[in-house]
mmCIF file of C-alpha atoms in Angstrom:
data_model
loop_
_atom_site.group_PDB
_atom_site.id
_atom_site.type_symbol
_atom_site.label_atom_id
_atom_site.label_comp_id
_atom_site.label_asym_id
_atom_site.label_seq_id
_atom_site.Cartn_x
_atom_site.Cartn_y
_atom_site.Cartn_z
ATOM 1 C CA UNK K 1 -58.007 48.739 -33.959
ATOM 2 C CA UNK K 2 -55.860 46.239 -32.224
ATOM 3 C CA UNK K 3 -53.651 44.989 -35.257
ATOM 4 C CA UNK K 4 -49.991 45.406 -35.017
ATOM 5 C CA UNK K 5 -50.498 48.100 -37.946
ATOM 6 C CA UNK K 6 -52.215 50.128 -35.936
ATOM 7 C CA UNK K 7 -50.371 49.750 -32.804
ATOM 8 C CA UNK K 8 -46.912 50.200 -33.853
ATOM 9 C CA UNK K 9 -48.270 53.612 -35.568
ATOM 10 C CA UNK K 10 -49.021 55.093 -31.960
ATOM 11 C CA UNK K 11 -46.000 53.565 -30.661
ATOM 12 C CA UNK K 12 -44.146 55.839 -33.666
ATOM 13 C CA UNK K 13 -46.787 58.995 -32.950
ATOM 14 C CA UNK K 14 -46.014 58.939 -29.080
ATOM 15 C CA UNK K 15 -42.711 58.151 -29.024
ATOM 16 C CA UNK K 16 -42.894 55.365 -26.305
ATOM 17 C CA UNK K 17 -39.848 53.427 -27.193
ATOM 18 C CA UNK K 18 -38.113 56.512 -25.600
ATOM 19 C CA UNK K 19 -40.312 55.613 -22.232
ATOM 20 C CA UNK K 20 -38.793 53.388 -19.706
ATOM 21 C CA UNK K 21 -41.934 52.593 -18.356
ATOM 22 C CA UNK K 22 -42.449 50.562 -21.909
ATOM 23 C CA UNK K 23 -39.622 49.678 -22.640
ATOM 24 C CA UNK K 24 -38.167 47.999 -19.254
ATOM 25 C CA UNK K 25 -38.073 44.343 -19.518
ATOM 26 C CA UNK K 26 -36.899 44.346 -22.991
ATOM 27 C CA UNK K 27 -33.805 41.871 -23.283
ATOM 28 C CA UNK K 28 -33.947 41.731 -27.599
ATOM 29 C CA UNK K 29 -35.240 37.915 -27.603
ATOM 30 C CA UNK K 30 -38.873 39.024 -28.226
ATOM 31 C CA UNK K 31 -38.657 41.050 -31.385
ATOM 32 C CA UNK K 32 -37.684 44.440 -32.189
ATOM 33 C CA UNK K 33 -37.680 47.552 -28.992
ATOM 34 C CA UNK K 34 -41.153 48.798 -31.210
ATOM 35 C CA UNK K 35 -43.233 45.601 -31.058
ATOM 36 C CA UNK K 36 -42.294 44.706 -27.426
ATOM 37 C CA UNK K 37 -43.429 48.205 -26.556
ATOM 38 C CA UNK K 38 -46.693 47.361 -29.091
ATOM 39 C CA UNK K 39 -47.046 44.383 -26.749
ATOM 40 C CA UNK K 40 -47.092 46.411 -24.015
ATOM 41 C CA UNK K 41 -49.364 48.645 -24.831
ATOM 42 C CA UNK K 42 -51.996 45.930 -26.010
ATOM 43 C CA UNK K 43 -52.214 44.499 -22.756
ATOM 44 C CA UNK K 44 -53.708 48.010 -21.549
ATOM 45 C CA UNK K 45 -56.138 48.406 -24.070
ATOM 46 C CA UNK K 46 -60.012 47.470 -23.814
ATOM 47 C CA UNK K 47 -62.031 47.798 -26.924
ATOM 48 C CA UNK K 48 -65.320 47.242 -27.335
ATOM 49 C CA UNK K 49 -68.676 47.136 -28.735
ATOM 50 C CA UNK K 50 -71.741 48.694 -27.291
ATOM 51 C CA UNK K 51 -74.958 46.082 -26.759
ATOM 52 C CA UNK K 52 -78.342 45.806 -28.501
ATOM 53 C CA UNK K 53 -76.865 46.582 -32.211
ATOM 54 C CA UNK K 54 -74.897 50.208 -31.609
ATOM 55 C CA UNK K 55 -72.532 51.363 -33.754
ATOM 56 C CA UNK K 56 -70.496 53.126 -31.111
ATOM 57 C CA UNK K 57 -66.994 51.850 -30.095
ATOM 58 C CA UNK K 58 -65.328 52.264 -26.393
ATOM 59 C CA UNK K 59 -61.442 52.477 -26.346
ATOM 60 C CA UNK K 60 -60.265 52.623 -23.034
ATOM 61 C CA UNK K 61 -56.582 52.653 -21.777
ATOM 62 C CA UNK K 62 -54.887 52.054 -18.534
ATOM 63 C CA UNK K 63 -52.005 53.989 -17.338
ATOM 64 C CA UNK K 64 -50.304 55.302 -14.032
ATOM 65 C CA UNK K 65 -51.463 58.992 -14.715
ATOM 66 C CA UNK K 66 -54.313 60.622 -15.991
ATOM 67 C CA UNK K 67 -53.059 62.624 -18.742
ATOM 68 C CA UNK K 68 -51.249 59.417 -20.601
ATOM 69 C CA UNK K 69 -54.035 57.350 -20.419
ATOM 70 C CA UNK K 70 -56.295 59.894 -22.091
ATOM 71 C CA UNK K 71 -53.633 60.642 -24.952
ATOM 72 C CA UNK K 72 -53.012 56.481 -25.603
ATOM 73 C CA UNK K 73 -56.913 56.136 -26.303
ATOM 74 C CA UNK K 74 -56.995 59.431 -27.941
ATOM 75 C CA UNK K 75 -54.320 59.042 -30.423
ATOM 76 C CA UNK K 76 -55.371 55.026 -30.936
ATOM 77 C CA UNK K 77 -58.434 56.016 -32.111
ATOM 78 C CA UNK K 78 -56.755 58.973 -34.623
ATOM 79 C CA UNK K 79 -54.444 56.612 -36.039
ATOM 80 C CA UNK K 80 -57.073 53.984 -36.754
ATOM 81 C CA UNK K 81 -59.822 56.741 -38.649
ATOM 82 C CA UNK K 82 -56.889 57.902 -40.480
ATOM 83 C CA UNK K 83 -55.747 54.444 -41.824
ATOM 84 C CA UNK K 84 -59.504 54.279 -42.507
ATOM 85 C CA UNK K 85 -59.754 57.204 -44.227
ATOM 86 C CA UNK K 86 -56.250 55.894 -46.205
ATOM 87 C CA UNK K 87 -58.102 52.683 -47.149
ATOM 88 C CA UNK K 88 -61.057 54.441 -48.415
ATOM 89 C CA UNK K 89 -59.939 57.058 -50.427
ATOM 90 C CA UNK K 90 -56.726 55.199 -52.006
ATOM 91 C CA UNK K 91 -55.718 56.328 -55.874
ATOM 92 C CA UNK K 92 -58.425 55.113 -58.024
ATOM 93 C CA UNK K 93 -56.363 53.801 -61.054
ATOM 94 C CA UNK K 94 -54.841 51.466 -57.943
ATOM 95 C CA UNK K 95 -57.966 50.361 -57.045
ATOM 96 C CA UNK K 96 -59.331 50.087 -60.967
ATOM 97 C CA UNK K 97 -55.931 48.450 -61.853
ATOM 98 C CA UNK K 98 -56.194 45.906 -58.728
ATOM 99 C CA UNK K 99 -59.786 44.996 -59.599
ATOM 100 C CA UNK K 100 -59.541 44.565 -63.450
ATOM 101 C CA UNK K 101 -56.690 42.203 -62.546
ATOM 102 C CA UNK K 102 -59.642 40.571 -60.341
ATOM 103 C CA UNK K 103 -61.718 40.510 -63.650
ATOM 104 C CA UNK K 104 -59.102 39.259 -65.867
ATOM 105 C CA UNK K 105 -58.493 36.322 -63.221
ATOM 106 C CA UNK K 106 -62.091 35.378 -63.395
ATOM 107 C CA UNK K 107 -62.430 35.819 -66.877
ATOM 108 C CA UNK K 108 -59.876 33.508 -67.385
ATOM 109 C CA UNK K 109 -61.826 31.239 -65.165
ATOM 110 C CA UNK K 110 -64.917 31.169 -67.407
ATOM 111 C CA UNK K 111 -62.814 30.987 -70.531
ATOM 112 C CA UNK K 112 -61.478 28.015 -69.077
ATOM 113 C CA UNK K 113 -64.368 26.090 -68.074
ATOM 114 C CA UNK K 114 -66.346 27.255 -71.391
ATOM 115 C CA UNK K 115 -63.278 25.339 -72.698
ATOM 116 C CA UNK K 116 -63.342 22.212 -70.800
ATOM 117 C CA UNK K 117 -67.212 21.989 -71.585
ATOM 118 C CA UNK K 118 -67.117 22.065 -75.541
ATOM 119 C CA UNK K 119 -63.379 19.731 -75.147
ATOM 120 C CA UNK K 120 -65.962 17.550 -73.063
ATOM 121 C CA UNK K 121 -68.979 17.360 -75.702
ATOM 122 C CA UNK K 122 -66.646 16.944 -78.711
ATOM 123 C CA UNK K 123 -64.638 14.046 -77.347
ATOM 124 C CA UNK K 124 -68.270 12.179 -76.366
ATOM 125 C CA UNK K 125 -70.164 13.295 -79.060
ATOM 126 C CA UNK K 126 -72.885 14.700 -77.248
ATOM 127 C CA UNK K 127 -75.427 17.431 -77.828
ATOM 128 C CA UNK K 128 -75.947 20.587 -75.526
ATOM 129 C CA UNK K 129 -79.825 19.809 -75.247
ATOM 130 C CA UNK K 130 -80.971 15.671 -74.529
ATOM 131 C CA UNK K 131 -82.666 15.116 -77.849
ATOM 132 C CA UNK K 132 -80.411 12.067 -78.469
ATOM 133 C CA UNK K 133 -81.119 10.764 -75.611
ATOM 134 C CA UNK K 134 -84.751 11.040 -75.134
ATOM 135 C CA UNK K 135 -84.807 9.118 -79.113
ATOM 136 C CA UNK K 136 -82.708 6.589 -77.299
ATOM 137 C CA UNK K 137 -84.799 5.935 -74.590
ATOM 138 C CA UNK K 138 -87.788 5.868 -76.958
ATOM 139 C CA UNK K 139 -86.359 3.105 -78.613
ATOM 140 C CA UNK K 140 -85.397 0.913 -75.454
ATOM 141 C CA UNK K 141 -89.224 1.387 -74.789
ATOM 142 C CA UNK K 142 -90.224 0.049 -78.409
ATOM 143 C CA UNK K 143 -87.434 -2.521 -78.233
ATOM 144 C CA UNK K 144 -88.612 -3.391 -74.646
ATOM 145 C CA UNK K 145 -92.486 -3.466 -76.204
ATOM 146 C CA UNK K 146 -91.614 -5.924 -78.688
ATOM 147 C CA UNK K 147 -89.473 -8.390 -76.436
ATOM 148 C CA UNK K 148 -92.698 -8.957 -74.169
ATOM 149 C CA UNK K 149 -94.606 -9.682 -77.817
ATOM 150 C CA UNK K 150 -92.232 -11.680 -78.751
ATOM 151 C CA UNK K 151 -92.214 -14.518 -75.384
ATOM 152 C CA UNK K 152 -95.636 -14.061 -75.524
ATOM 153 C CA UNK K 153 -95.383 -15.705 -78.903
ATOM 154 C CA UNK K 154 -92.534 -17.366 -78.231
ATOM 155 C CA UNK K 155 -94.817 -18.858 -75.365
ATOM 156 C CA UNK K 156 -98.141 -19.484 -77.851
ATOM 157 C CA UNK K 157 -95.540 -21.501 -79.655
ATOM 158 C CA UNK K 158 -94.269 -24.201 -77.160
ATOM 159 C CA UNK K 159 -97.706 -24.515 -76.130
ATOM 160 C CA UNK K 160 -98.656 -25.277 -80.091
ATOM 161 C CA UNK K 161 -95.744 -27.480 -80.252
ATOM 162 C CA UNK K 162 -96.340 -29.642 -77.354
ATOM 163 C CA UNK K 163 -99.778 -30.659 -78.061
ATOM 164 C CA UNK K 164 -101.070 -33.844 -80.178
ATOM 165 C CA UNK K 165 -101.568 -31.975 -83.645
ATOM 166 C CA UNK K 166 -103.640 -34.853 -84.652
ATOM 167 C CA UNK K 167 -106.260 -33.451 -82.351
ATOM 168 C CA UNK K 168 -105.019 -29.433 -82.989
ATOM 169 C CA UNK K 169 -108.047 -27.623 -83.585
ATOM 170 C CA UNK K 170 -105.824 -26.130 -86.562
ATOM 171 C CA UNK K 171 -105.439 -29.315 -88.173
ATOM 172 C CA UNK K 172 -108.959 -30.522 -87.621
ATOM 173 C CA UNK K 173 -110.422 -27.378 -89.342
ATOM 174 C CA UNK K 174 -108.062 -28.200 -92.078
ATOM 175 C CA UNK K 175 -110.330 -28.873 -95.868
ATOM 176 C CA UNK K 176 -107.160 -30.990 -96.649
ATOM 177 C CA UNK K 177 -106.988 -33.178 -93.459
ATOM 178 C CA UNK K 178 -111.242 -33.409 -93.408
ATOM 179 C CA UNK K 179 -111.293 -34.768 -96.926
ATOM 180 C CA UNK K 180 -108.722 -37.371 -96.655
ATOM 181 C CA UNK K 181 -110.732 -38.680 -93.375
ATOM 182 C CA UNK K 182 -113.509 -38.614 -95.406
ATOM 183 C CA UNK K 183 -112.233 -40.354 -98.227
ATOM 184 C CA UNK K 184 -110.570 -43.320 -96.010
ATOM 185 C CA UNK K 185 -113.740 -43.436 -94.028
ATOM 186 C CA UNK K 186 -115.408 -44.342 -97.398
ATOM 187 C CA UNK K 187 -112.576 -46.913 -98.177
ATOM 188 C CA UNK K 188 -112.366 -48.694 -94.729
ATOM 189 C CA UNK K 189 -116.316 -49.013 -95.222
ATOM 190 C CA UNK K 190 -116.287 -50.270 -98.861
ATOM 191 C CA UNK K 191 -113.226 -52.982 -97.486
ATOM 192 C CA UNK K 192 -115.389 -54.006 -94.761
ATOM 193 C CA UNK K 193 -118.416 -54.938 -97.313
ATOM 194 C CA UNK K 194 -115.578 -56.521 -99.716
ATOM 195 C CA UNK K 195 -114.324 -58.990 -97.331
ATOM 196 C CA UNK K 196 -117.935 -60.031 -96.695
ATOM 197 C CA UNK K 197 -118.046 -60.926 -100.145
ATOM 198 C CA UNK K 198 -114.570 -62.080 -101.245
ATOM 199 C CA UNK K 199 -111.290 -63.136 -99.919
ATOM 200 C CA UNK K 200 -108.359 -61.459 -98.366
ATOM 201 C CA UNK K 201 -106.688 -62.291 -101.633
ATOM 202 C CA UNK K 202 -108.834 -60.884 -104.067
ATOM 203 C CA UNK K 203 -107.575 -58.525 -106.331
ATOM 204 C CA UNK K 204 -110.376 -55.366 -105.736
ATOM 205 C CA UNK K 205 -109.377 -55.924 -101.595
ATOM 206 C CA UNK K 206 -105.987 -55.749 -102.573
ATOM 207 C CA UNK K 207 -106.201 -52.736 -104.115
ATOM 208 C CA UNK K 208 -108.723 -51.148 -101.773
ATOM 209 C CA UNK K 209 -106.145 -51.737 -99.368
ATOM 210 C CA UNK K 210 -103.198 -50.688 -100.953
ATOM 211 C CA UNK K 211 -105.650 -47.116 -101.955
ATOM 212 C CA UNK K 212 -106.957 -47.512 -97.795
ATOM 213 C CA UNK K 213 -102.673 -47.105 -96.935
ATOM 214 C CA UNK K 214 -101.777 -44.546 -99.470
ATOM 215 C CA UNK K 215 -104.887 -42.655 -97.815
ATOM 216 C CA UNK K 216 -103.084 -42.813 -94.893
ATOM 217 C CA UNK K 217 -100.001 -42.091 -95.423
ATOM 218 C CA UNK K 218 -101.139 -38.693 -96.919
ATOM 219 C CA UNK K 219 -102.925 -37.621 -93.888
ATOM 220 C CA UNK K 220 -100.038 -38.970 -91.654
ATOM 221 C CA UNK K 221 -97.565 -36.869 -93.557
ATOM 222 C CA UNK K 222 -100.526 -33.281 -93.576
ATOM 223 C CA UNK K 223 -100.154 -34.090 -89.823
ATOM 224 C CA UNK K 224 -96.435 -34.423 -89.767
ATOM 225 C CA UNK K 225 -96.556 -30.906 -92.123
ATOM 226 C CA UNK K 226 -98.037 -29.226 -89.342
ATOM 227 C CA UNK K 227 -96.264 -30.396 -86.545
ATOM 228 C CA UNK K 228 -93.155 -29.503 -88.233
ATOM 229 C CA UNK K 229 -94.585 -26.076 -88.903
ATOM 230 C CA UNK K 230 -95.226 -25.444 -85.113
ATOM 231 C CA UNK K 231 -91.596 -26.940 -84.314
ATOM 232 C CA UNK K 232 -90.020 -24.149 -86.809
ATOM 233 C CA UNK K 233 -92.293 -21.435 -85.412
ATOM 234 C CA UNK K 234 -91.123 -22.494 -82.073
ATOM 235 C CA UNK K 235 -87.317 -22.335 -83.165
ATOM 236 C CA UNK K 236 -87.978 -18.810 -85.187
ATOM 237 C CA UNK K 237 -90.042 -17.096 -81.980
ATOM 238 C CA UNK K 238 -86.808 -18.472 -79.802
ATOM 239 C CA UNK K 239 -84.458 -16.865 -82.270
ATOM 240 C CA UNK K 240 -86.512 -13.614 -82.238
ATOM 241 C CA UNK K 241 -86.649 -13.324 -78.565
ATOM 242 C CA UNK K 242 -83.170 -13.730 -78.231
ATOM 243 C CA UNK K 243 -82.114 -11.144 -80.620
ATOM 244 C CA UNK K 244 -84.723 -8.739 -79.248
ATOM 245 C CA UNK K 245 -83.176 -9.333 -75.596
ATOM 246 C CA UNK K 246 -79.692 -8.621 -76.849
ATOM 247 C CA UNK K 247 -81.075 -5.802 -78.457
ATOM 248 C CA UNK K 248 -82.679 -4.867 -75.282
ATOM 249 C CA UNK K 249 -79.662 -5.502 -73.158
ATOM 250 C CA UNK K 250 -77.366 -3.025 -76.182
ATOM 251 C CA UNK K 251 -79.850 -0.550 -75.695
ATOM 252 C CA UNK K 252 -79.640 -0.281 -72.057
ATOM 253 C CA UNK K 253 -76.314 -0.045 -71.989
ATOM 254 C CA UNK K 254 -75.919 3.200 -74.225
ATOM 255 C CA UNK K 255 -78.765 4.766 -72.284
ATOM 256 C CA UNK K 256 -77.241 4.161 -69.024
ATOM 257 C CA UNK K 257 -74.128 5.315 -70.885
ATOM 258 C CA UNK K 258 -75.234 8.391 -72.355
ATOM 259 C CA UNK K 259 -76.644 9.010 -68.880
ATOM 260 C CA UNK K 260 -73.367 9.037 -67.206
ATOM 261 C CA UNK K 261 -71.683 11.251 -70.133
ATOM 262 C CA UNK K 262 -74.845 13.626 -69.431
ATOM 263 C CA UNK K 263 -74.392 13.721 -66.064
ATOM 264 C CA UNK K 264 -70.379 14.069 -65.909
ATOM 265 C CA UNK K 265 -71.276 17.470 -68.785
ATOM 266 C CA UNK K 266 -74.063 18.772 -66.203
ATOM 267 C CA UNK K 267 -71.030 18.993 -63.453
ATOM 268 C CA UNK K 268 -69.074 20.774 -66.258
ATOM 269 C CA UNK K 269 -72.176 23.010 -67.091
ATOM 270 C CA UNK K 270 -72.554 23.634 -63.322
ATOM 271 C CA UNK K 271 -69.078 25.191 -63.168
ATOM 272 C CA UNK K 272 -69.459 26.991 -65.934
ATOM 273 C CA UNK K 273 -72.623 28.525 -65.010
ATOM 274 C CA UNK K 274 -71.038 29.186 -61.437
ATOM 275 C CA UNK K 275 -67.591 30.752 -63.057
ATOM 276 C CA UNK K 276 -70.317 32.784 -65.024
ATOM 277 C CA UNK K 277 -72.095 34.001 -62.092
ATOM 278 C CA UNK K 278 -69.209 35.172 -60.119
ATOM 279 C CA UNK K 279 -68.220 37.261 -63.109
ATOM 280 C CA UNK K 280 -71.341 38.611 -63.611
ATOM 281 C CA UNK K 281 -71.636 39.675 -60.278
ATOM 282 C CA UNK K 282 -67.740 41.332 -60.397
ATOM 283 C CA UNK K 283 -68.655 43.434 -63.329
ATOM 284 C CA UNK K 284 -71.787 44.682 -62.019
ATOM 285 C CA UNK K 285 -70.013 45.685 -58.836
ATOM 286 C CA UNK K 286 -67.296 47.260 -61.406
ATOM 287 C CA UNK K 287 -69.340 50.946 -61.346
ATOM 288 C CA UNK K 288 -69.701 50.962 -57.736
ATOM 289 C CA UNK K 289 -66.283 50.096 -56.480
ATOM 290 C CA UNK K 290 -64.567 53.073 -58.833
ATOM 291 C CA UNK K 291 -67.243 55.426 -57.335
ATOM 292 C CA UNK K 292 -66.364 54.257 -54.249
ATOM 293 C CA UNK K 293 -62.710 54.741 -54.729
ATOM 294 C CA UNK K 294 -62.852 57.956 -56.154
ATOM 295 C CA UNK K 295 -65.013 59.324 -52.433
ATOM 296 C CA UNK K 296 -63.210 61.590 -50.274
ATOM 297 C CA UNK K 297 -65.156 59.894 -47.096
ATOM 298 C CA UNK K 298 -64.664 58.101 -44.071
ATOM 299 C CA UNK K 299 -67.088 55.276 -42.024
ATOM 300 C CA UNK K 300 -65.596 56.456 -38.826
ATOM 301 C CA UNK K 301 -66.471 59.531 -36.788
ATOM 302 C CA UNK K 302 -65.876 60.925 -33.527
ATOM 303 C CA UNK K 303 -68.829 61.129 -30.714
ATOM 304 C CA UNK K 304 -66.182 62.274 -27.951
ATOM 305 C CA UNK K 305 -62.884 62.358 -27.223
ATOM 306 C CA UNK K 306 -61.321 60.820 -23.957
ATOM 307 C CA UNK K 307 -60.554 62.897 -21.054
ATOM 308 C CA UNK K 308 -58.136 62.759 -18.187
ATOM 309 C CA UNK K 309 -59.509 61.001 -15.394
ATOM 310 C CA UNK K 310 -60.649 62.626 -12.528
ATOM 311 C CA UNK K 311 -59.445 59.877 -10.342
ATOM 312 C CA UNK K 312 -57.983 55.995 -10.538
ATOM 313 C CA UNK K 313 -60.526 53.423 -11.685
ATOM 314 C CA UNK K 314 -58.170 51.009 -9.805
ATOM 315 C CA UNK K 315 -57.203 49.420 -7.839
ATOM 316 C CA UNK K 316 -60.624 49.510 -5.394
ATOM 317 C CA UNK K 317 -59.055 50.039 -2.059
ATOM 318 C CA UNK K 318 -62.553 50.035 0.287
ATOM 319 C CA UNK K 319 -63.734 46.968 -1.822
ATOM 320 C CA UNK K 320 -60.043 45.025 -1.544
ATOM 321 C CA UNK K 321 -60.393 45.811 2.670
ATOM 322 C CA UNK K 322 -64.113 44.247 2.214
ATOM 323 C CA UNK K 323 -63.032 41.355 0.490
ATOM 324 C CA UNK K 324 -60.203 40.816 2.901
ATOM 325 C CA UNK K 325 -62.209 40.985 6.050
ATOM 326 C CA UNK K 326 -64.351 38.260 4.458
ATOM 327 C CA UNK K 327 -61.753 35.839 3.427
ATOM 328 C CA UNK K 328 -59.483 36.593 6.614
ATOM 329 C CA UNK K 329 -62.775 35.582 8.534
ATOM 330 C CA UNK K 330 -63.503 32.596 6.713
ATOM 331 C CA UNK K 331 -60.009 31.411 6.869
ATOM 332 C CA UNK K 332 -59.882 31.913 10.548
ATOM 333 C CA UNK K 333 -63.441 30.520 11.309
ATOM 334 C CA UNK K 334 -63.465 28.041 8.461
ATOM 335 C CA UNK K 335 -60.470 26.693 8.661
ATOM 336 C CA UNK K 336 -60.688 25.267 12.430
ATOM 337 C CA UNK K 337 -64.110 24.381 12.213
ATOM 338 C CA UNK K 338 -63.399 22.130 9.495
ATOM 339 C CA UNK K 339 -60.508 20.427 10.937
ATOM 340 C CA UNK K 340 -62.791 19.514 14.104
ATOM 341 C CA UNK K 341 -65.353 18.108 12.156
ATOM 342 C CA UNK K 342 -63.379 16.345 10.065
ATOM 343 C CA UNK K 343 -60.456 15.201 12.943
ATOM 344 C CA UNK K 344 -62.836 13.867 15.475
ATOM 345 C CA UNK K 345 -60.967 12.386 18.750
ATOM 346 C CA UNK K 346 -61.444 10.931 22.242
ATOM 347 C CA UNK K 347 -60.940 13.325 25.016
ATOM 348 C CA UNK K 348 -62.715 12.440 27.888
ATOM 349 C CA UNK K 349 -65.452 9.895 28.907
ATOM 350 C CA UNK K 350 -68.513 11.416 27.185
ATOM 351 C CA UNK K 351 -66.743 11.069 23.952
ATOM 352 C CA UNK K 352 -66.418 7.444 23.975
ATOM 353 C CA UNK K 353 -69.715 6.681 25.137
ATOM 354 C CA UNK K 354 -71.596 8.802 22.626
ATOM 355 C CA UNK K 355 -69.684 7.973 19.837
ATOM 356 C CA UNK K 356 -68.588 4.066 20.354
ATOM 357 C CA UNK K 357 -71.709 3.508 22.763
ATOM 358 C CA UNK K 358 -69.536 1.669 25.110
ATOM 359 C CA UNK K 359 -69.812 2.178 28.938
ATOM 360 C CA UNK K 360 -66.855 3.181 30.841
ATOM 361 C CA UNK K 361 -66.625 1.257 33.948
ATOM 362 C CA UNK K 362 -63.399 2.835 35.762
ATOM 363 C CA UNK K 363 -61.544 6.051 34.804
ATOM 364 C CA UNK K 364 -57.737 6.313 35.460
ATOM 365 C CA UNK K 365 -56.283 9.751 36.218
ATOM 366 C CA UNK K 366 -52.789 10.587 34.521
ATOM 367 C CA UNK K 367 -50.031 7.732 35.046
ATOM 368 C CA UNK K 368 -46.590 8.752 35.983
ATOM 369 C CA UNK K 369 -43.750 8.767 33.931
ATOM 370 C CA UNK K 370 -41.653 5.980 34.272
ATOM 371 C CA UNK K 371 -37.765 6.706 34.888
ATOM 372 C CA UNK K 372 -35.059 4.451 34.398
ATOM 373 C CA UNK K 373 -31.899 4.448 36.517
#
């Protein structure tokens, strides 16, 4: 009720450019004659709300006489229930033409984002739902499975490799590596009873011996088989843990990957599903605003209309003459009480004893002025 709109309106209605009281001071730096009298009359008006959640609005105006205070508030209040009443019951094919613009606008919006979403999942690849993804983390978790089997091999394997495998329980269960101990246990004995009997030289201890070395030769080079099998299943558990790591590591990397490209589509989604909303919510309020349009109603009603004052509100002569008698009595009791407290000097003996606490031995009376000739 205060805009310019308004104001300017009951500045037309009433005519008060043509008033000297509102239009004196007016020099044609501040505007146009209409909004300097606007001005003018703003600084006279009160409106306001009542308390505790009323509906019911107070315009009140201030003016020498009665009868022109009455007719500003009056015809403030007309002017704004008839803008109102302008506002609410505009042409409908305005009002349907301005908000299917509206709709168009946010249609657009959606179409738009709808766009950038399908742009978004065609240049990544990416499906609408996380199927490819959830396969994907799958196999990090099987890949991830068989790295641990494969150091705990990879582990079962040094430990193979660095033991004697002379003394491997593997080799000692061996039918191979049993027999040939056998066999040059039998030979070693059958030397020993030779040698008791014959020479060093002889031709059966020759050839005992040369059968007790070719005995163990063949059992040094079963040993030497398996340690060299343990050395290769070392080297092929290494190899396998490393290329299930990498695999691991190649993994991770699209699943943290196809994480981000997820979560970068879920902002697109997001807007789409807000863009969505908002037009949702537009065309379901389609029905009600061309209903409302086509009303012949206003929100604003008169209780009661203002009357001429019986007599001035202001200024409060009896409580201006209170007022004064206080201040003037303040000021002229205040005032020189405060300068005595405050501006404390000596003027006679009692003062400088009970302030100082110093006795005064001899008083002087008044000394002469002293002339010079």
């Amino acid at each position: 009720m205060q805009t310019p709109e308004v104001l300017l309106s009951v500045v037309d209605r009433l005519k008060l450019t043509q008033n000297k009281d509102y239009s004196r001071g007016y020099n044609g730096d501040s505007g146009t004659l209409r909004e300097w009298v606007a001005k003018e009359l703003s600084k006279n008006l009160a409106i306001y709300q009542s308390q505790l959640g009323s509906q019911l609005i107070y315009v009140t105006y201030s003016a020498n006489n009665p009868p022109e205070a009455a007719q500003v508030a009056n015809t403030v209040a007309e002017v704004y229930k008839e803008q109102d009443y302008t506002r609410s019951t505009g042409p409908p094919g305005e009002r349907a033409k301005r908000y299917a613009q509206q709709l168009n606008e946010l249609k657009s919006k959606v179409d738009q984002a709808q766009k950038e979403v399908t742009a978004f999942h065609q240049r990544n690849g990416l499906i609408e739902e996380g199927s490819k993804t959830n396969v994907d983390v799958i196999l990090l978790a099987t890949l991830e499975g068989r790295l641990l089997e494969a150091q705990s091999a990879r582990r079962a394997a040094e430990a193979r490799a660095s033991e004697d495998q002379s003394v491997n329980d593997q080799v000692l269960s061996s039918t191979l590596v049993q027999s040939l101990k056998t066999q040059l246990a039998a030979q070693e004995s059958r030397l020993a009873q030779l040698i008791t009997v014959y020479t060093p030289k002889h031709p059966d201890v020759r050839e005992l011996q040369s059968q007790i070395g070719a005995t163990r030769r063949s059992l040094a080079s079963v040993v030497q088989s398996y340690t060299a099998n343990a050395s290769g299943g070392l080297s092929v558990a290494q190899r396998l843990e490393q290329n299930l790591q990498k695999s691991v590591a190649e993994q991770r990397a699209k699943v943290l990957a196809k994480g981000q490209l997820h979560d970068e589509g879920a902002k697109y989604l997001l807007e789409l599903e807000s863009a969505q909303a908002v037009y949702k919510r537009a065309l379901e309020g389609y029905d009600q605003i061309m209903f409302a349009s086509g009303g012949h109603y206003t929100n604003v009603t008169f209780v009661s209309r203002a009357t001429p004052p019986v007599k001035a509100s202001k200024p409060k002569v009896l409580t201006g003459l209170i007022l004064g008698c206080m201040a003037a009595g303040f000021l002229g009791l205040g005032i020189p009480l405060g300068y005595e407290l405050f501006t404390r000097r000596v003027r006679c003996r009692d003062d400088l004893e009970r302030h100082h606490g110093i006795p005064v031995l001899v008083e002087f009376g008044a000394l002469p002025m002293r002339t010079t000739a």
